[in-house]
Short mmCIF file of C-alpha atoms in Angstrom, two decimals:
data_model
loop_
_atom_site.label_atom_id
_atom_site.label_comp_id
_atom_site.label_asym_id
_atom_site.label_seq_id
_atom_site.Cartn_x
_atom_site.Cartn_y
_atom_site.Cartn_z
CA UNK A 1 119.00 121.10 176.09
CA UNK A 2 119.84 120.84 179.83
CA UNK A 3 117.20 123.30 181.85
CA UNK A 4 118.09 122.59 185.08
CA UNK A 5 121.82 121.94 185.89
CA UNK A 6 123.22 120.27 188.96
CA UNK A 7 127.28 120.36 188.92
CA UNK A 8 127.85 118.15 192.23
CA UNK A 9 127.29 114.72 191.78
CA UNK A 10 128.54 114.06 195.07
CA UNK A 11 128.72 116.28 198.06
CA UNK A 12 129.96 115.08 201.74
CA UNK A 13 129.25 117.33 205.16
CA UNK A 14 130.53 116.57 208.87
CA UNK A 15 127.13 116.17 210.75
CA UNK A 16 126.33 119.93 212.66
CA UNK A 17 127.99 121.73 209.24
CA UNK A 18 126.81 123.69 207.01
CA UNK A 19 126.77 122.79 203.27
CA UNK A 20 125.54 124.37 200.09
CA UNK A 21 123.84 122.06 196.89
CA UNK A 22 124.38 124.42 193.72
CA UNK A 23 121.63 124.41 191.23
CA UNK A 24 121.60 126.61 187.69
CA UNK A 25 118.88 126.91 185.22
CA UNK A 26 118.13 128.20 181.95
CA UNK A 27 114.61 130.08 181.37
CA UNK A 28 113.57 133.02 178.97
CA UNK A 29 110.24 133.51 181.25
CA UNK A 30 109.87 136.13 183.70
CA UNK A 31 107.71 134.40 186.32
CA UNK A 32 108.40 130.99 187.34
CA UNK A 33 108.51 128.81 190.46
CA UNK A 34 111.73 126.80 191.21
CA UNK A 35 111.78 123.95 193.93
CA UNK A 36 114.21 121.50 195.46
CA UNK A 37 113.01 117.76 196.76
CA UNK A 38 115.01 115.14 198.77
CA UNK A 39 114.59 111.56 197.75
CA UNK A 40 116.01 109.41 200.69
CA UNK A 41 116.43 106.17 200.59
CA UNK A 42 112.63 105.20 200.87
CA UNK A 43 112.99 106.43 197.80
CA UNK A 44 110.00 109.09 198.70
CA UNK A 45 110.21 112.53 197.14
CA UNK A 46 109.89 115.15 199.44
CA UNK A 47 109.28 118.96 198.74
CA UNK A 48 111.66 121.09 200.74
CA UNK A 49 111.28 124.75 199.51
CA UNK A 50 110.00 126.38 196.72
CA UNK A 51 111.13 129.75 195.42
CA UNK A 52 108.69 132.21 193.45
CA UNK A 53 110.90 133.99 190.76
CA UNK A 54 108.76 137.31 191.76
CA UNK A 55 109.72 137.34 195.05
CA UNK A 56 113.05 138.82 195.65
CA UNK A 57 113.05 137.58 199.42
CA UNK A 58 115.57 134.27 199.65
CA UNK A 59 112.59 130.99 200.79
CA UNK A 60 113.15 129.64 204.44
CA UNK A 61 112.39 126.26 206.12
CA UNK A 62 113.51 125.90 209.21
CA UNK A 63 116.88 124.92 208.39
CA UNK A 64 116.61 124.51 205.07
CA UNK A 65 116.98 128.02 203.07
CA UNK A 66 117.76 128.86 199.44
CA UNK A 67 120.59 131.50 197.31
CA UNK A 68 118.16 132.83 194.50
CA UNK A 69 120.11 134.77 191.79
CA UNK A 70 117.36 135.85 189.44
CA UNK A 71 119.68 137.80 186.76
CA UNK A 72 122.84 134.73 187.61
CA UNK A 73 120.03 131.92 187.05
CA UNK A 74 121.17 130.61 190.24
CA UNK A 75 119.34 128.69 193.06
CA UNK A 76 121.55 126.97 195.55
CA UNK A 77 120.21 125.25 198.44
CA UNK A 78 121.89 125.37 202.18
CA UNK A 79 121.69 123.36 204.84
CA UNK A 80 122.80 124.45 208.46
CA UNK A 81 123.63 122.08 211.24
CA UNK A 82 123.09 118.80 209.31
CA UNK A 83 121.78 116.09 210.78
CA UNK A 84 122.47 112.36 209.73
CA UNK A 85 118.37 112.40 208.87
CA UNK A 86 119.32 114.57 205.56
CA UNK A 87 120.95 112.45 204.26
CA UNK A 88 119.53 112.19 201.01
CA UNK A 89 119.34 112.89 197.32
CA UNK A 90 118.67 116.49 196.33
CA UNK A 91 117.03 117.03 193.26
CA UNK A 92 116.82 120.94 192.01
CA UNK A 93 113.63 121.52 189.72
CA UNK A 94 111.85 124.27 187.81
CA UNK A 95 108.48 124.20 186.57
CA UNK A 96 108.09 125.39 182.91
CA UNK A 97 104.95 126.43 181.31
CA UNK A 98 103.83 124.24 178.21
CA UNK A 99 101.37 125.89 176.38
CA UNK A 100 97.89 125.69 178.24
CA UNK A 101 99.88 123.29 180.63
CA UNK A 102 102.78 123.06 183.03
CA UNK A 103 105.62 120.32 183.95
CA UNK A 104 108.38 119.93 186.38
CA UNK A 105 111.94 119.57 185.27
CA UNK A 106 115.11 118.28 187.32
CA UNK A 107 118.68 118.36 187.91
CA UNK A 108 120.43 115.10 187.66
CA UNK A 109 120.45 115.35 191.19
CA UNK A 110 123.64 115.58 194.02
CA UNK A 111 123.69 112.71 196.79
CA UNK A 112 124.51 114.54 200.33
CA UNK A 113 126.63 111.91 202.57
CA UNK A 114 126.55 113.47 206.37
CA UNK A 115 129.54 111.77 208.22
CA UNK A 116 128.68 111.21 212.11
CA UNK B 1 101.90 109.42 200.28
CA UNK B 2 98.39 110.96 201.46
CA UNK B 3 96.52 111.22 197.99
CA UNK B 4 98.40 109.39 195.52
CA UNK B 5 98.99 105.58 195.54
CA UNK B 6 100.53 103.57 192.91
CA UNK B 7 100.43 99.86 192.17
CA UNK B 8 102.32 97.60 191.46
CA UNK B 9 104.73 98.59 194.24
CA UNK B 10 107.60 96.06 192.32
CA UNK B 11 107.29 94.23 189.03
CA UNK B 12 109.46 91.96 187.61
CA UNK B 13 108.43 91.18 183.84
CA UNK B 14 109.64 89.46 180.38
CA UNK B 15 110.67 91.59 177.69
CA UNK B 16 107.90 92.14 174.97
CA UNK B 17 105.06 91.68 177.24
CA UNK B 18 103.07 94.52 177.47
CA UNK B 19 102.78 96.10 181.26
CA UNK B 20 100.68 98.86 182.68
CA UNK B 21 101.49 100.74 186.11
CA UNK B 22 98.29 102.76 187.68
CA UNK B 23 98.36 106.24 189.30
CA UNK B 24 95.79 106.94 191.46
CA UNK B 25 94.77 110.15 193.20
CA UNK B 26 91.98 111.69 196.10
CA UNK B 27 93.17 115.14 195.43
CA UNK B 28 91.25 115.98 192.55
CA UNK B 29 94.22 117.47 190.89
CA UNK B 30 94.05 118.68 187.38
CA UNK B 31 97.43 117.68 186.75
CA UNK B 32 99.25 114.47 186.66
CA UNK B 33 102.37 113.01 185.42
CA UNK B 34 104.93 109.76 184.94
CA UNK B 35 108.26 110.26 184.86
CA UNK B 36 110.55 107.93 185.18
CA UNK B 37 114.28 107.59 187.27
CA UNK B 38 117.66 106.41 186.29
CA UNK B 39 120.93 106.84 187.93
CA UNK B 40 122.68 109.62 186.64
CA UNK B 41 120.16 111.21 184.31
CA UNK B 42 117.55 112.33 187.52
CA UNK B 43 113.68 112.45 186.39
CA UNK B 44 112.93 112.35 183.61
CA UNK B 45 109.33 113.17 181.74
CA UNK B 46 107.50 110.17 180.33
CA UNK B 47 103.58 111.70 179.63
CA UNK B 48 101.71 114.14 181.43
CA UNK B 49 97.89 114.83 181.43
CA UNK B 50 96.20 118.19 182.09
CA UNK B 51 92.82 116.82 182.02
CA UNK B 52 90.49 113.95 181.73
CA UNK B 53 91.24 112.64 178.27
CA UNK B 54 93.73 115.33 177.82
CA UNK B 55 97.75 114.33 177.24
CA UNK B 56 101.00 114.92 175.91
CA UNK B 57 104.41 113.56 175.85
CA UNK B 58 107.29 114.38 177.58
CA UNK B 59 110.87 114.00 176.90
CA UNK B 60 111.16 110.16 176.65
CA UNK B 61 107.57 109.12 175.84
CA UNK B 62 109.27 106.12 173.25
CA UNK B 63 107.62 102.96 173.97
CA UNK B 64 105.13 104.60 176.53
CA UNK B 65 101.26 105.48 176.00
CA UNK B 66 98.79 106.69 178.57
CA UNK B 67 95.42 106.75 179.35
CA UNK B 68 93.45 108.99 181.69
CA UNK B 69 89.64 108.20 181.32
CA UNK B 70 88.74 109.96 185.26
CA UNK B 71 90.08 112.44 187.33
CA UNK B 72 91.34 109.89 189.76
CA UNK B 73 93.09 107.68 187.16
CA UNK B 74 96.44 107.82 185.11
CA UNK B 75 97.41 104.68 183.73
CA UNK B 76 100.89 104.06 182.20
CA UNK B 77 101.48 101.14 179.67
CA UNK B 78 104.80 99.81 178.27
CA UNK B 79 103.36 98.50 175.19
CA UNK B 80 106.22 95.78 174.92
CA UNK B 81 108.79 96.34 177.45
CA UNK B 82 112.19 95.70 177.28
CA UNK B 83 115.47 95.85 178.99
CA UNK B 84 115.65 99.94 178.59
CA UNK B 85 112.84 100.42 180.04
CA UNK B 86 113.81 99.16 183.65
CA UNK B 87 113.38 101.31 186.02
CA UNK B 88 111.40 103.22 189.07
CA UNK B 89 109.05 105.30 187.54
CA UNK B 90 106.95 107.93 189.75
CA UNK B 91 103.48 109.24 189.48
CA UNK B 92 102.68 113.06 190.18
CA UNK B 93 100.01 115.24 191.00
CA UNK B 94 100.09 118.91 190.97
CA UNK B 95 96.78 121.07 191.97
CA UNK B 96 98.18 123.51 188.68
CA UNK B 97 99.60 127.22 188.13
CA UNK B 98 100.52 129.45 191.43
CA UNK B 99 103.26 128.14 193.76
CA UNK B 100 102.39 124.58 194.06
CA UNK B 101 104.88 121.95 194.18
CA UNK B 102 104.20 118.32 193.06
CA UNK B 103 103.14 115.23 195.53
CA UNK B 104 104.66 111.90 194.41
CA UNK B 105 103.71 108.68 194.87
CA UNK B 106 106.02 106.08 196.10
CA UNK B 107 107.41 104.99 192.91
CA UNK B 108 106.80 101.50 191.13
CA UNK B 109 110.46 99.58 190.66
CA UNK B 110 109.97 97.53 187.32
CA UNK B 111 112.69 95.32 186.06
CA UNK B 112 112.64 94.17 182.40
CA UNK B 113 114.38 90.54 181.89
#
């Protein structure tokens, strides 16, 4: 089954907008850590915020910042005043606990098109 | 990226020849991890290790072993590859539990004729 669920394949912003990457996930734990990465076309995968599922307080980068919805299983990801440079893939992931172990699941990702 | 390097960078190879990509690491990280990335289906688990000598498999660990013999080392082999498999398949890191996200390599782009 799906864990992480990314509904936009596609998303499109005018560059100085402000857009919004959905992201839903499915969990029965209590305490987790969600994250989203850009992949751009160097094909480098790069950690833009992480959100502790404790911490009721939405994460902030800059101008990167996140929608957490704890009880909705909800974790969308806005971007204000995009820039041509974000361009990217955005992959939404959650890291599960295994056991004694951990691992990292994604989204099927949304590719983010900013139009000069 | 600073701490993990992979190699072969691109690799072009015959089906049913075996083929193994390496994952190297400075970070002394407990964790590491190959997944692999298609269009349409994101990243996607191959094997992960949680310890020198220590793995398991992940979602789509068909056709796939791995070996991790030090820290430093995680070594992915495609025991006879074929046309499925191609791909660009990513190492990870991760330093473990607590709000850590992962490092990835570069990627290795493999392609299966």
């Amino acid at each position: 089954a799906q864990t992480v669920t990314q509904s936009q394949p596609e998303m499109s912003v005018q560059e100085a907008e402000t857009v919004t990457l959905s992201c839903t996930y499915d969990t029965s734990e209590s305490d987790y850590y969600l994250f989203w990465y850009k992949q751009p076309p160097s094909r480098q995968m790069i950690l833009v915020i992480r959100q502790e599922a404790y911490k009721q307080q939405n994460a902030t980068e800059n101008r990167f910042s996140v929608n957490f919805q704890k009880a909705a299983k909800s974790f969308s990801l806005k971007i204000s005043d995009s820039q041509l440079g974000d361009a990217a893939m955005y992959f939404c992931a959650y890291r599960k606990q295994v056991g004694g172990s951990e691992k990292l699941v994604f989204g099927k990702g949304t590719k983010l098109t900013v139009n000069p | 990226d600073a701490g993990i390097t992979q190699s072969p960078r691109h690799k072009v190879t015959e089906t049913g020849t075996p083929v193994t990509l390496r994952c190297h690491q400075t970070e002394n990280h407990r964790y590491m991890y190959w997944y692999r990335q298609d269009p349409g289906h994101g990243l996607r688990l191959i094997h992960y290790s949680y310890g020198v000598k220590d793995t398991d498999k992940g979602e789509v660990s068909d056709g796939y072993s791995v070996s991790r013999s030090k820290t430093e080392d995680f070594l992915l082999t495609l025991e006879s590859a074929t046309s499925s498999q191609t791909s660009v398949y990513f190492c990870a890191i991760s330093a473990g539990r607590g709000p850590y996200g992962y490092t990835f390599g570069s990627g290795t782009r493999l392609t299966v004729v």
